[in-house]
Every structure is written in structure tokens, then in C-alpha cells.
Short mmCIF file of N, CA and C and ligand atoms in Angstrom, two decimals:
data_model
loop_
_atom_site.label_atom_id
_atom_site.label_comp_id
_atom_site.label_asym_id
_atom_site.label_seq_id
_atom_site.Cartn_x
_atom_site.Cartn_y
_atom_site.Cartn_z
N MET A 120 -1.63 20.09 -45.35
CA MET A 120 -0.75 19.93 -44.19
C MET A 120 0.71 20.09 -44.59
N ASN A 121 1.12 19.33 -45.61
CA ASN A 121 2.52 19.43 -46.04
C ASN A 121 2.61 19.30 -47.55
N ASN A 122 3.78 19.44 -48.08
CA ASN A 122 3.90 19.51 -49.54
C ASN A 122 4.52 18.27 -50.17
N SER A 123 4.71 17.19 -49.39
CA SER A 123 5.34 16.02 -50.01
C SER A 123 4.33 14.93 -50.29
N ASN A 124 3.98 14.75 -51.54
CA ASN A 124 3.15 13.65 -52.05
C ASN A 124 1.78 13.57 -51.39
N ASP A 125 1.26 14.69 -50.89
CA ASP A 125 -0.03 14.69 -50.21
C ASP A 125 -0.09 13.70 -49.05
N PHE A 126 1.05 13.46 -48.49
CA PHE A 126 1.12 12.51 -47.36
C PHE A 126 0.76 13.29 -46.09
N THR A 127 -0.38 12.96 -45.48
CA THR A 127 -0.87 13.74 -44.36
C THR A 127 -0.63 12.99 -43.04
N CYS A 128 -0.93 13.71 -41.94
CA CYS A 128 -0.83 13.09 -40.61
C CYS A 128 -1.73 11.86 -40.54
N ASP A 129 -2.91 11.96 -41.13
CA ASP A 129 -3.84 10.83 -41.11
C ASP A 129 -3.28 9.64 -41.87
N ASP A 130 -2.47 9.91 -42.88
CA ASP A 130 -1.82 8.82 -43.60
C ASP A 130 -0.69 8.23 -42.75
N ALA A 131 0.00 9.12 -42.05
CA ALA A 131 1.21 8.71 -41.34
C ALA A 131 0.90 7.83 -40.14
N ARG A 132 -0.07 8.27 -39.35
CA ARG A 132 -0.23 7.63 -38.02
C ARG A 132 -0.56 6.15 -38.06
N PRO A 133 -1.43 5.70 -38.96
CA PRO A 133 -1.69 4.24 -38.96
C PRO A 133 -0.46 3.43 -39.35
N LEU A 134 0.50 4.07 -40.02
CA LEU A 134 1.68 3.33 -40.50
C LEU A 134 2.77 3.21 -39.44
N VAL A 135 2.66 4.06 -38.38
CA VAL A 135 3.75 4.14 -37.39
C VAL A 135 4.06 2.79 -36.74
N PRO A 136 3.06 2.03 -36.27
CA PRO A 136 3.39 0.75 -35.62
C PRO A 136 4.16 -0.19 -36.54
N ALA A 137 3.70 -0.32 -37.78
CA ALA A 137 4.37 -1.19 -38.73
C ALA A 137 5.77 -0.66 -39.05
N TYR A 138 5.87 0.67 -39.11
CA TYR A 138 7.17 1.28 -39.39
C TYR A 138 8.16 0.94 -38.27
N LEU A 139 7.71 1.06 -37.01
CA LEU A 139 8.58 0.77 -35.87
C LEU A 139 8.97 -0.71 -35.84
N ASP A 140 8.08 -1.55 -36.34
CA ASP A 140 8.41 -2.98 -36.37
C ASP A 140 9.28 -3.35 -37.58
N GLY A 141 9.53 -2.35 -38.43
CA GLY A 141 10.33 -2.63 -39.64
C GLY A 141 9.56 -3.41 -40.67
N GLU A 142 8.22 -3.32 -40.61
CA GLU A 142 7.40 -4.12 -41.51
C GLU A 142 6.95 -3.35 -42.75
N LEU A 143 7.30 -2.06 -42.82
CA LEU A 143 6.89 -1.28 -43.99
C LEU A 143 7.89 -1.48 -45.13
N SER A 144 7.33 -1.66 -46.33
CA SER A 144 8.21 -1.74 -47.50
C SER A 144 8.84 -0.36 -47.73
N ALA A 145 9.96 -0.34 -48.42
CA ALA A 145 10.72 0.90 -48.58
C ALA A 145 9.87 2.00 -49.22
N ASP A 146 9.04 1.64 -50.18
CA ASP A 146 8.26 2.68 -50.86
C ASP A 146 7.14 3.23 -49.99
N ARG A 147 6.76 2.52 -48.93
CA ARG A 147 5.78 3.06 -47.99
C ARG A 147 6.49 3.76 -46.83
N ALA A 148 7.66 3.25 -46.47
CA ALA A 148 8.38 3.81 -45.33
C ALA A 148 8.98 5.17 -45.68
N SER A 149 9.39 5.35 -46.91
CA SER A 149 10.09 6.59 -47.25
C SER A 149 9.20 7.83 -47.17
N PRO A 150 7.94 7.80 -47.67
CA PRO A 150 7.11 9.00 -47.46
C PRO A 150 6.80 9.25 -45.98
N LEU A 151 6.67 8.17 -45.22
CA LEU A 151 6.42 8.32 -43.78
C LEU A 151 7.64 8.98 -43.12
N ARG A 152 8.81 8.49 -43.48
CA ARG A 152 10.04 9.06 -42.90
C ARG A 152 10.14 10.54 -43.26
N GLN A 153 9.80 10.83 -44.50
CA GLN A 153 9.80 12.21 -44.97
C GLN A 153 8.85 13.05 -44.12
N HIS A 154 7.64 12.50 -43.89
CA HIS A 154 6.64 13.22 -43.11
C HIS A 154 7.12 13.45 -41.68
N LEU A 155 7.75 12.44 -41.13
CA LEU A 155 8.21 12.57 -39.74
C LEU A 155 9.30 13.64 -39.61
N MET A 156 10.05 13.82 -40.66
CA MET A 156 11.09 14.86 -40.61
C MET A 156 10.47 16.25 -40.67
N GLU A 157 9.30 16.34 -41.35
CA GLU A 157 8.69 17.65 -41.51
C GLU A 157 7.68 17.96 -40.41
N CYS A 158 7.11 16.93 -39.82
CA CYS A 158 5.99 17.14 -38.90
C CYS A 158 6.42 16.77 -37.48
N ALA A 159 6.60 17.80 -36.68
CA ALA A 159 7.06 17.60 -35.30
C ALA A 159 6.03 16.81 -34.50
N ASP A 160 4.76 17.06 -34.77
CA ASP A 160 3.69 16.41 -34.03
C ASP A 160 3.74 14.89 -34.22
N CYS A 161 3.84 14.47 -35.47
CA CYS A 161 3.89 13.04 -35.76
C CYS A 161 5.19 12.43 -35.24
N ARG A 162 6.26 13.22 -35.28
CA ARG A 162 7.54 12.75 -34.79
C ARG A 162 7.43 12.46 -33.29
N THR A 163 6.80 13.40 -32.57
CA THR A 163 6.62 13.23 -31.13
C THR A 163 5.79 11.99 -30.83
N ARG A 164 4.71 11.84 -31.61
CA ARG A 164 3.85 10.67 -31.40
C ARG A 164 4.60 9.38 -31.67
N THR A 165 5.43 9.39 -32.70
CA THR A 165 6.19 8.20 -33.04
C THR A 165 7.19 7.87 -31.94
N GLN A 166 7.84 8.92 -31.43
CA GLN A 166 8.79 8.71 -30.32
C GLN A 166 8.08 8.12 -29.11
N ALA A 167 6.91 8.69 -28.80
CA ALA A 167 6.14 8.21 -27.65
C ALA A 167 5.74 6.76 -27.84
N HIS A 168 5.31 6.46 -29.05
CA HIS A 168 4.91 5.09 -29.38
C HIS A 168 6.08 4.13 -29.19
N LYS A 169 7.24 4.57 -29.64
CA LYS A 169 8.44 3.76 -29.55
C LYS A 169 8.82 3.51 -28.09
N ALA A 170 8.77 4.59 -27.29
CA ALA A 170 9.11 4.48 -25.87
C ALA A 170 8.16 3.52 -25.17
N GLN A 171 6.88 3.67 -25.49
CA GLN A 171 5.86 2.82 -24.89
C GLN A 171 6.11 1.36 -25.23
N ARG A 172 6.48 1.15 -26.50
CA ARG A 172 6.75 -0.20 -26.98
C ARG A 172 7.94 -0.83 -26.24
N GLN A 173 8.99 -0.02 -26.02
CA GLN A 173 10.16 -0.50 -25.31
C GLN A 173 9.80 -0.83 -23.87
N TRP A 174 8.93 0.02 -23.32
CA TRP A 174 8.48 -0.20 -21.94
C TRP A 174 7.86 -1.58 -21.80
N PHE A 175 6.96 -1.89 -22.75
CA PHE A 175 6.29 -3.19 -22.66
C PHE A 175 7.25 -4.33 -22.97
N ALA A 176 8.12 -4.10 -23.93
CA ALA A 176 9.03 -5.16 -24.36
C ALA A 176 10.00 -5.52 -23.24
N SER A 177 10.38 -4.51 -22.42
CA SER A 177 11.38 -4.77 -21.39
C SER A 177 10.79 -5.34 -20.12
N THR A 178 9.46 -5.48 -20.09
CA THR A 178 8.85 -6.04 -18.89
C THR A 178 8.82 -7.56 -19.00
N PRO A 179 9.59 -8.25 -18.15
CA PRO A 179 9.57 -9.70 -18.22
C PRO A 179 8.25 -10.26 -17.70
N GLU A 180 7.91 -11.42 -18.19
CA GLU A 180 6.69 -12.06 -17.72
C GLU A 180 6.84 -12.45 -16.26
N VAL A 181 5.86 -12.08 -15.46
CA VAL A 181 5.89 -12.46 -14.05
C VAL A 181 4.80 -13.51 -13.84
N SER A 182 5.22 -14.66 -13.37
CA SER A 182 4.21 -15.69 -13.13
C SER A 182 3.80 -15.65 -11.67
N VAL A 183 2.50 -15.53 -11.45
CA VAL A 183 1.97 -15.48 -10.10
C VAL A 183 1.44 -16.86 -9.74
N PRO A 184 1.84 -17.37 -8.57
CA PRO A 184 1.38 -18.71 -8.19
C PRO A 184 -0.15 -18.76 -8.12
N GLU A 185 -0.68 -19.93 -8.35
CA GLU A 185 -2.13 -20.10 -8.31
C GLU A 185 -2.67 -19.76 -6.92
N GLY A 186 -3.75 -18.98 -6.87
CA GLY A 186 -4.37 -18.64 -5.59
C GLY A 186 -3.60 -17.61 -4.78
N PHE A 187 -2.65 -16.94 -5.41
CA PHE A 187 -1.79 -15.99 -4.69
C PHE A 187 -2.61 -14.85 -4.10
N ALA A 188 -3.45 -14.22 -4.92
CA ALA A 188 -4.25 -13.08 -4.46
C ALA A 188 -5.14 -13.48 -3.29
N ALA A 189 -5.74 -14.66 -3.40
CA ALA A 189 -6.64 -15.12 -2.34
C ALA A 189 -5.87 -15.34 -1.04
N ARG A 190 -4.66 -15.90 -1.16
CA ARG A 190 -3.86 -16.14 0.05
C ARG A 190 -3.46 -14.83 0.70
N VAL A 191 -3.06 -13.85 -0.13
CA VAL A 191 -2.66 -12.54 0.41
C VAL A 191 -3.84 -11.90 1.13
N ALA A 192 -5.00 -11.94 0.49
CA ALA A 192 -6.19 -11.33 1.08
C ALA A 192 -6.54 -12.00 2.40
N ARG A 193 -6.46 -13.34 2.41
CA ARG A 193 -6.83 -14.08 3.61
C ARG A 193 -5.88 -13.71 4.76
N ARG A 194 -4.58 -13.66 4.45
CA ARG A 194 -3.61 -13.34 5.50
C ARG A 194 -3.76 -11.90 5.98
N ALA A 195 -4.09 -11.00 5.07
CA ALA A 195 -4.29 -9.61 5.46
C ALA A 195 -5.45 -9.50 6.44
N PHE A 196 -6.53 -10.26 6.17
CA PHE A 196 -7.68 -10.23 7.06
C PHE A 196 -7.33 -10.80 8.43
N GLN A 197 -6.36 -11.71 8.45
CA GLN A 197 -5.94 -12.30 9.72
C GLN A 197 -5.01 -11.38 10.49
N GLY A 198 -4.69 -10.23 9.92
CA GLY A 198 -3.86 -9.26 10.62
C GLY A 198 -2.39 -9.38 10.32
N ASP A 199 -2.04 -10.16 9.29
CA ASP A 199 -0.64 -10.30 8.91
C ASP A 199 -0.20 -9.02 8.21
N ILE A 200 0.79 -8.33 8.78
CA ILE A 200 1.27 -7.11 8.13
C ILE A 200 2.55 -7.36 7.35
N GLY A 201 2.86 -8.64 7.13
CA GLY A 201 3.93 -8.96 6.19
C GLY A 201 5.32 -8.91 6.79
N GLU A 202 5.48 -9.01 8.10
CA GLU A 202 6.83 -8.97 8.68
C GLU A 202 7.43 -10.37 8.69
N ALA A 203 7.34 -11.08 9.79
CA ALA A 203 7.87 -12.43 9.83
C ALA A 203 6.83 -13.37 9.27
N PRO A 204 7.29 -14.47 8.68
CA PRO A 204 6.32 -15.46 8.22
C PRO A 204 5.56 -16.06 9.40
N GLN A 205 4.26 -15.96 9.34
CA GLN A 205 3.46 -16.45 10.45
C GLN A 205 2.39 -17.40 9.93
N THR A 206 2.19 -18.47 10.63
CA THR A 206 1.11 -19.37 10.25
C THR A 206 -0.13 -18.97 11.03
N THR A 207 -1.26 -19.51 10.62
CA THR A 207 -2.51 -19.21 11.30
C THR A 207 -2.44 -19.62 12.77
N GLU A 208 -1.68 -20.70 13.04
CA GLU A 208 -1.61 -21.23 14.40
C GLU A 208 -0.90 -20.27 15.35
N THR A 209 0.22 -19.67 14.90
CA THR A 209 0.94 -18.77 15.79
C THR A 209 0.27 -17.40 15.86
N LEU A 210 -0.46 -17.04 14.83
CA LEU A 210 -1.07 -15.72 14.78
C LEU A 210 -2.21 -15.61 15.78
N ALA A 211 -2.98 -16.69 15.94
CA ALA A 211 -4.19 -16.64 16.75
C ALA A 211 -3.96 -16.11 18.16
N PRO A 212 -2.96 -16.64 18.94
CA PRO A 212 -2.79 -16.12 20.30
C PRO A 212 -2.13 -14.75 20.33
N VAL A 213 -1.49 -14.34 19.25
CA VAL A 213 -0.76 -13.06 19.26
C VAL A 213 -1.71 -11.87 19.28
N LEU A 214 -2.81 -11.96 18.54
CA LEU A 214 -3.70 -10.82 18.42
C LEU A 214 -4.31 -10.40 19.76
N PRO A 215 -4.87 -11.36 20.54
CA PRO A 215 -5.36 -10.96 21.87
C PRO A 215 -4.25 -10.36 22.72
N PHE A 216 -3.05 -10.90 22.60
CA PHE A 216 -1.92 -10.40 23.36
C PHE A 216 -1.65 -8.94 23.02
N VAL A 217 -1.67 -8.63 21.71
CA VAL A 217 -1.44 -7.24 21.28
C VAL A 217 -2.53 -6.33 21.83
N LEU A 218 -3.78 -6.81 21.76
CA LEU A 218 -4.90 -6.02 22.28
C LEU A 218 -4.71 -5.76 23.77
N LYS A 219 -4.25 -6.80 24.48
CA LYS A 219 -4.05 -6.69 25.92
C LYS A 219 -2.97 -5.65 26.21
N MET A 220 -1.87 -5.70 25.45
CA MET A 220 -0.79 -4.75 25.66
C MET A 220 -1.27 -3.33 25.38
N THR A 221 -2.11 -3.18 24.36
CA THR A 221 -2.66 -1.87 24.05
C THR A 221 -3.50 -1.37 25.21
N ALA A 222 -4.32 -2.26 25.74
CA ALA A 222 -5.17 -1.88 26.88
C ALA A 222 -4.30 -1.55 28.09
N ALA A 223 -3.23 -2.33 28.28
CA ALA A 223 -2.33 -2.09 29.41
C ALA A 223 -1.68 -0.73 29.28
N ALA A 224 -1.28 -0.37 28.04
CA ALA A 224 -0.67 0.93 27.82
C ALA A 224 -1.66 2.04 28.10
N ALA A 225 -2.93 1.83 27.68
CA ALA A 225 -3.97 2.83 27.94
C ALA A 225 -4.18 2.97 29.44
N GLY A 226 -4.19 1.81 30.15
CA GLY A 226 -4.36 1.83 31.60
C GLY A 226 -3.22 2.56 32.28
N LEU A 227 -2.02 2.31 31.80
CA LEU A 227 -0.84 2.95 32.37
C LEU A 227 -0.94 4.47 32.21
N LEU A 228 -1.39 4.90 31.04
CA LEU A 228 -1.58 6.32 30.78
C LEU A 228 -2.57 6.91 31.78
N LEU A 229 -3.65 6.16 32.00
CA LEU A 229 -4.67 6.61 32.95
C LEU A 229 -4.07 6.79 34.33
N VAL A 230 -3.29 5.79 34.77
CA VAL A 230 -2.65 5.84 36.08
C VAL A 230 -1.69 7.03 36.14
N LEU A 231 -0.91 7.19 35.10
CA LEU A 231 0.06 8.28 35.08
C LEU A 231 -0.63 9.63 35.17
N SER A 232 -1.73 9.79 34.44
CA SER A 232 -2.45 11.06 34.49
C SER A 232 -2.96 11.31 35.89
N GLY A 233 -3.36 10.23 36.58
CA GLY A 233 -3.79 10.37 37.97
C GLY A 233 -2.63 10.80 38.85
N VAL A 234 -1.47 10.20 38.66
CA VAL A 234 -0.29 10.53 39.46
C VAL A 234 0.11 11.97 39.22
N ILE A 235 0.09 12.38 37.96
CA ILE A 235 0.49 13.75 37.63
C ILE A 235 -0.46 14.75 38.29
N ARG A 236 -1.75 14.44 38.27
CA ARG A 236 -2.73 15.32 38.93
C ARG A 236 -2.44 15.38 40.44
N ALA A 237 -2.10 14.22 41.01
CA ALA A 237 -1.81 14.17 42.44
C ALA A 237 -0.62 15.05 42.78
N VAL A 238 0.38 15.03 41.93
CA VAL A 238 1.58 15.85 42.16
C VAL A 238 1.24 17.32 42.06
N ASP A 239 0.36 17.65 41.12
CA ASP A 239 0.01 19.05 40.88
C ASP A 239 -0.78 19.67 42.02
N ILE A 240 -1.54 18.85 42.72
CA ILE A 240 -2.45 19.40 43.74
C ILE A 240 -1.65 19.86 44.98
N PRO A 241 -1.98 21.07 45.52
CA PRO A 241 -1.28 21.61 46.69
C PRO A 241 -1.44 20.72 47.91
N THR A 242 -0.56 20.90 48.91
CA THR A 242 -0.47 20.03 50.08
C THR A 242 -1.81 19.80 50.77
N GLY A 243 -2.69 20.77 50.79
CA GLY A 243 -3.97 20.63 51.50
C GLY A 243 -4.82 19.51 50.93
N GLY A 244 -4.76 19.23 49.66
CA GLY A 244 -5.69 18.28 49.04
C GLY A 244 -5.09 16.92 48.80
N GLU A 245 -4.14 16.50 49.62
CA GLU A 245 -3.42 15.26 49.37
C GLU A 245 -4.33 14.04 49.38
N LEU A 246 -5.25 13.98 50.33
CA LEU A 246 -6.12 12.81 50.46
C LEU A 246 -6.98 12.64 49.21
N ARG A 247 -7.57 13.75 48.77
CA ARG A 247 -8.42 13.69 47.60
C ARG A 247 -7.62 13.21 46.38
N ALA A 248 -6.40 13.71 46.27
CA ALA A 248 -5.56 13.33 45.13
C ALA A 248 -5.26 11.84 45.14
N ASP A 249 -4.97 11.30 46.34
CA ASP A 249 -4.69 9.87 46.44
C ASP A 249 -5.89 9.04 45.99
N ASP A 250 -7.09 9.48 46.44
CA ASP A 250 -8.30 8.76 46.03
C ASP A 250 -8.42 8.72 44.51
N GLU A 251 -8.15 9.86 43.91
CA GLU A 251 -8.28 9.93 42.45
C GLU A 251 -7.33 8.97 41.77
N ALA A 252 -6.09 8.93 42.28
CA ALA A 252 -5.10 8.05 41.68
C ALA A 252 -5.52 6.59 41.82
N THR A 253 -6.07 6.24 42.99
CA THR A 253 -6.52 4.87 43.22
C THR A 253 -7.67 4.52 42.27
N MET A 254 -8.60 5.46 42.12
CA MET A 254 -9.71 5.23 41.21
C MET A 254 -9.21 4.93 39.80
N SER A 255 -8.23 5.70 39.38
CA SER A 255 -7.70 5.51 38.04
C SER A 255 -7.11 4.12 37.87
N LEU A 256 -6.38 3.68 38.89
CA LEU A 256 -5.77 2.35 38.82
C LEU A 256 -6.85 1.28 38.73
N GLU A 257 -7.90 1.45 39.55
CA GLU A 257 -8.98 0.45 39.52
C GLU A 257 -9.69 0.46 38.18
N GLU A 258 -9.89 1.65 37.64
CA GLU A 258 -10.50 1.73 36.31
C GLU A 258 -9.68 0.97 35.28
N ALA A 259 -8.37 1.17 35.36
CA ALA A 259 -7.48 0.51 34.41
C ALA A 259 -7.58 -1.01 34.54
N LEU A 260 -7.60 -1.49 35.79
CA LEU A 260 -7.71 -2.93 36.02
C LEU A 260 -9.05 -3.45 35.51
N ASP A 261 -10.12 -2.66 35.74
CA ASP A 261 -11.43 -3.05 35.23
C ASP A 261 -11.39 -3.25 33.73
N ARG A 262 -10.75 -2.33 33.05
CA ARG A 262 -10.69 -2.42 31.59
C ARG A 262 -9.97 -3.69 31.16
N LEU A 263 -8.89 -4.01 31.84
CA LEU A 263 -8.14 -5.22 31.51
C LEU A 263 -9.02 -6.45 31.71
N GLU A 264 -9.82 -6.43 32.77
CA GLU A 264 -10.65 -7.59 33.05
C GLU A 264 -11.78 -7.74 32.05
N VAL A 265 -12.33 -6.60 31.62
CA VAL A 265 -13.35 -6.64 30.58
C VAL A 265 -12.78 -7.28 29.32
N LEU A 266 -11.55 -6.89 29.00
CA LEU A 266 -10.89 -7.43 27.82
C LEU A 266 -10.65 -8.93 27.99
N ASP A 267 -10.24 -9.33 29.21
CA ASP A 267 -10.01 -10.75 29.48
C ASP A 267 -11.26 -11.56 29.19
N GLY A 268 -12.41 -11.06 29.58
CA GLY A 268 -13.67 -11.77 29.38
C GLY A 268 -14.01 -11.92 27.92
N ARG A 269 -13.67 -10.88 27.13
CA ARG A 269 -14.01 -10.91 25.71
C ARG A 269 -13.11 -11.83 24.91
N GLU A 270 -11.82 -11.79 25.21
CA GLU A 270 -10.87 -12.50 24.36
C GLU A 270 -10.63 -13.92 24.88
N ALA A 271 -10.22 -14.78 23.94
CA ALA A 271 -9.87 -16.13 24.34
C ALA A 271 -8.66 -16.08 25.26
N ARG A 272 -8.58 -17.04 26.17
CA ARG A 272 -7.46 -17.10 27.11
C ARG A 272 -6.14 -17.27 26.36
N THR A 273 -5.13 -16.55 26.79
CA THR A 273 -3.82 -16.69 26.18
C THR A 273 -2.97 -17.57 27.11
N PRO A 274 -1.89 -18.11 26.56
CA PRO A 274 -0.98 -18.92 27.45
C PRO A 274 -0.52 -18.11 28.65
N GLU A 275 -0.32 -18.77 29.79
CA GLU A 275 -0.04 -18.08 31.05
C GLU A 275 1.09 -17.07 30.93
N GLY A 276 2.14 -17.42 30.24
CA GLY A 276 3.31 -16.56 30.13
C GLY A 276 2.98 -15.19 29.55
N LEU A 277 1.97 -15.12 28.71
CA LEU A 277 1.66 -13.87 28.03
C LEU A 277 0.80 -12.95 28.89
N VAL A 278 0.06 -13.52 29.84
CA VAL A 278 -0.95 -12.73 30.54
C VAL A 278 -0.30 -11.70 31.46
N ARG A 279 0.63 -12.12 32.30
CA ARG A 279 1.20 -11.15 33.23
C ARG A 279 2.71 -11.23 33.26
ZN1 LIG B 36 2.04 14.75 -39.16
#
């Protein structure tokens, strides 16, 4: 491989960690240093090793509170998306409310599509168009009522 003291890559690599720690005696470090000057491959590996070591050394210890992962998982399952701090008590009525608003938005879309169709229809078909719009509104209300039956009652202020 090289011409200095039969010092090969296989000799060099096991010594690199101790060399970086300054633990090699001078008579062992000097052939390694010599090898690193001649061998780009080992030099690159040593640099990489050094960088990796600094990476780990510069990472401060992070202490995670006991049960942290379990608490995060539990809150995630409860629908907490990490915005405002919410307790289980305040979260419970919010979820049905969100579902209701989603259903209301879907119902509104249904009504709007009915209205748009009514506008599109020529003057001759006005009665039929009105019926369609009414049907859509009733469908939307039906959906809200189905949801009401499924979900727990929310406080009066939230319902309408
Ligand atoms: Zn080498």
C-alpha cells in the first residue's frame, strides 16, 4: 500500500479513535500521522470520524419527563393537534362541535349547489328548480339531525 514502515490502512484505522482522543503514544501516533498524510482514503475517514465525534459531543443531554411519550400519544389520540393547551375536559365538547360545523359546511354546499342549479335553469322550469333547492335544504337538515343523534349533546350555545 505505502512505503513507510509497512504501515497499512488496516494498521491505521483501528488507531484513529485513540489518535483523535490524543491517547496514542508519540511512537504510535507518528506512523499513523505519516500514513494519513500519504493516504487520502484514511485521511477522509479520519476527518469523517472526527466530524461525527464532534456531532455527538456537541449534543447536550436532553432529559425527557417520565411518561412523556405516553402522554403525547394519549393526547394525539384525543385529537390534540398541539395548538392551545387543552385538557381532556375542554376537548370533549369541542370535537362534536367541529364535526357539526363540518356537516353544516357540507350542508351549505349542498344548498348552494341547489341554488346555483336553480339560477341556471331557464324561466320555464322555475317550479322544478325551486323543488330541487328545497330538497337539498331538507337533505342538509336531515344530515345535521343524524349527526345530532350520534353525538353527545353539546352546550346550547354551540348548537345553533
Ligand atoms: Zn490508508
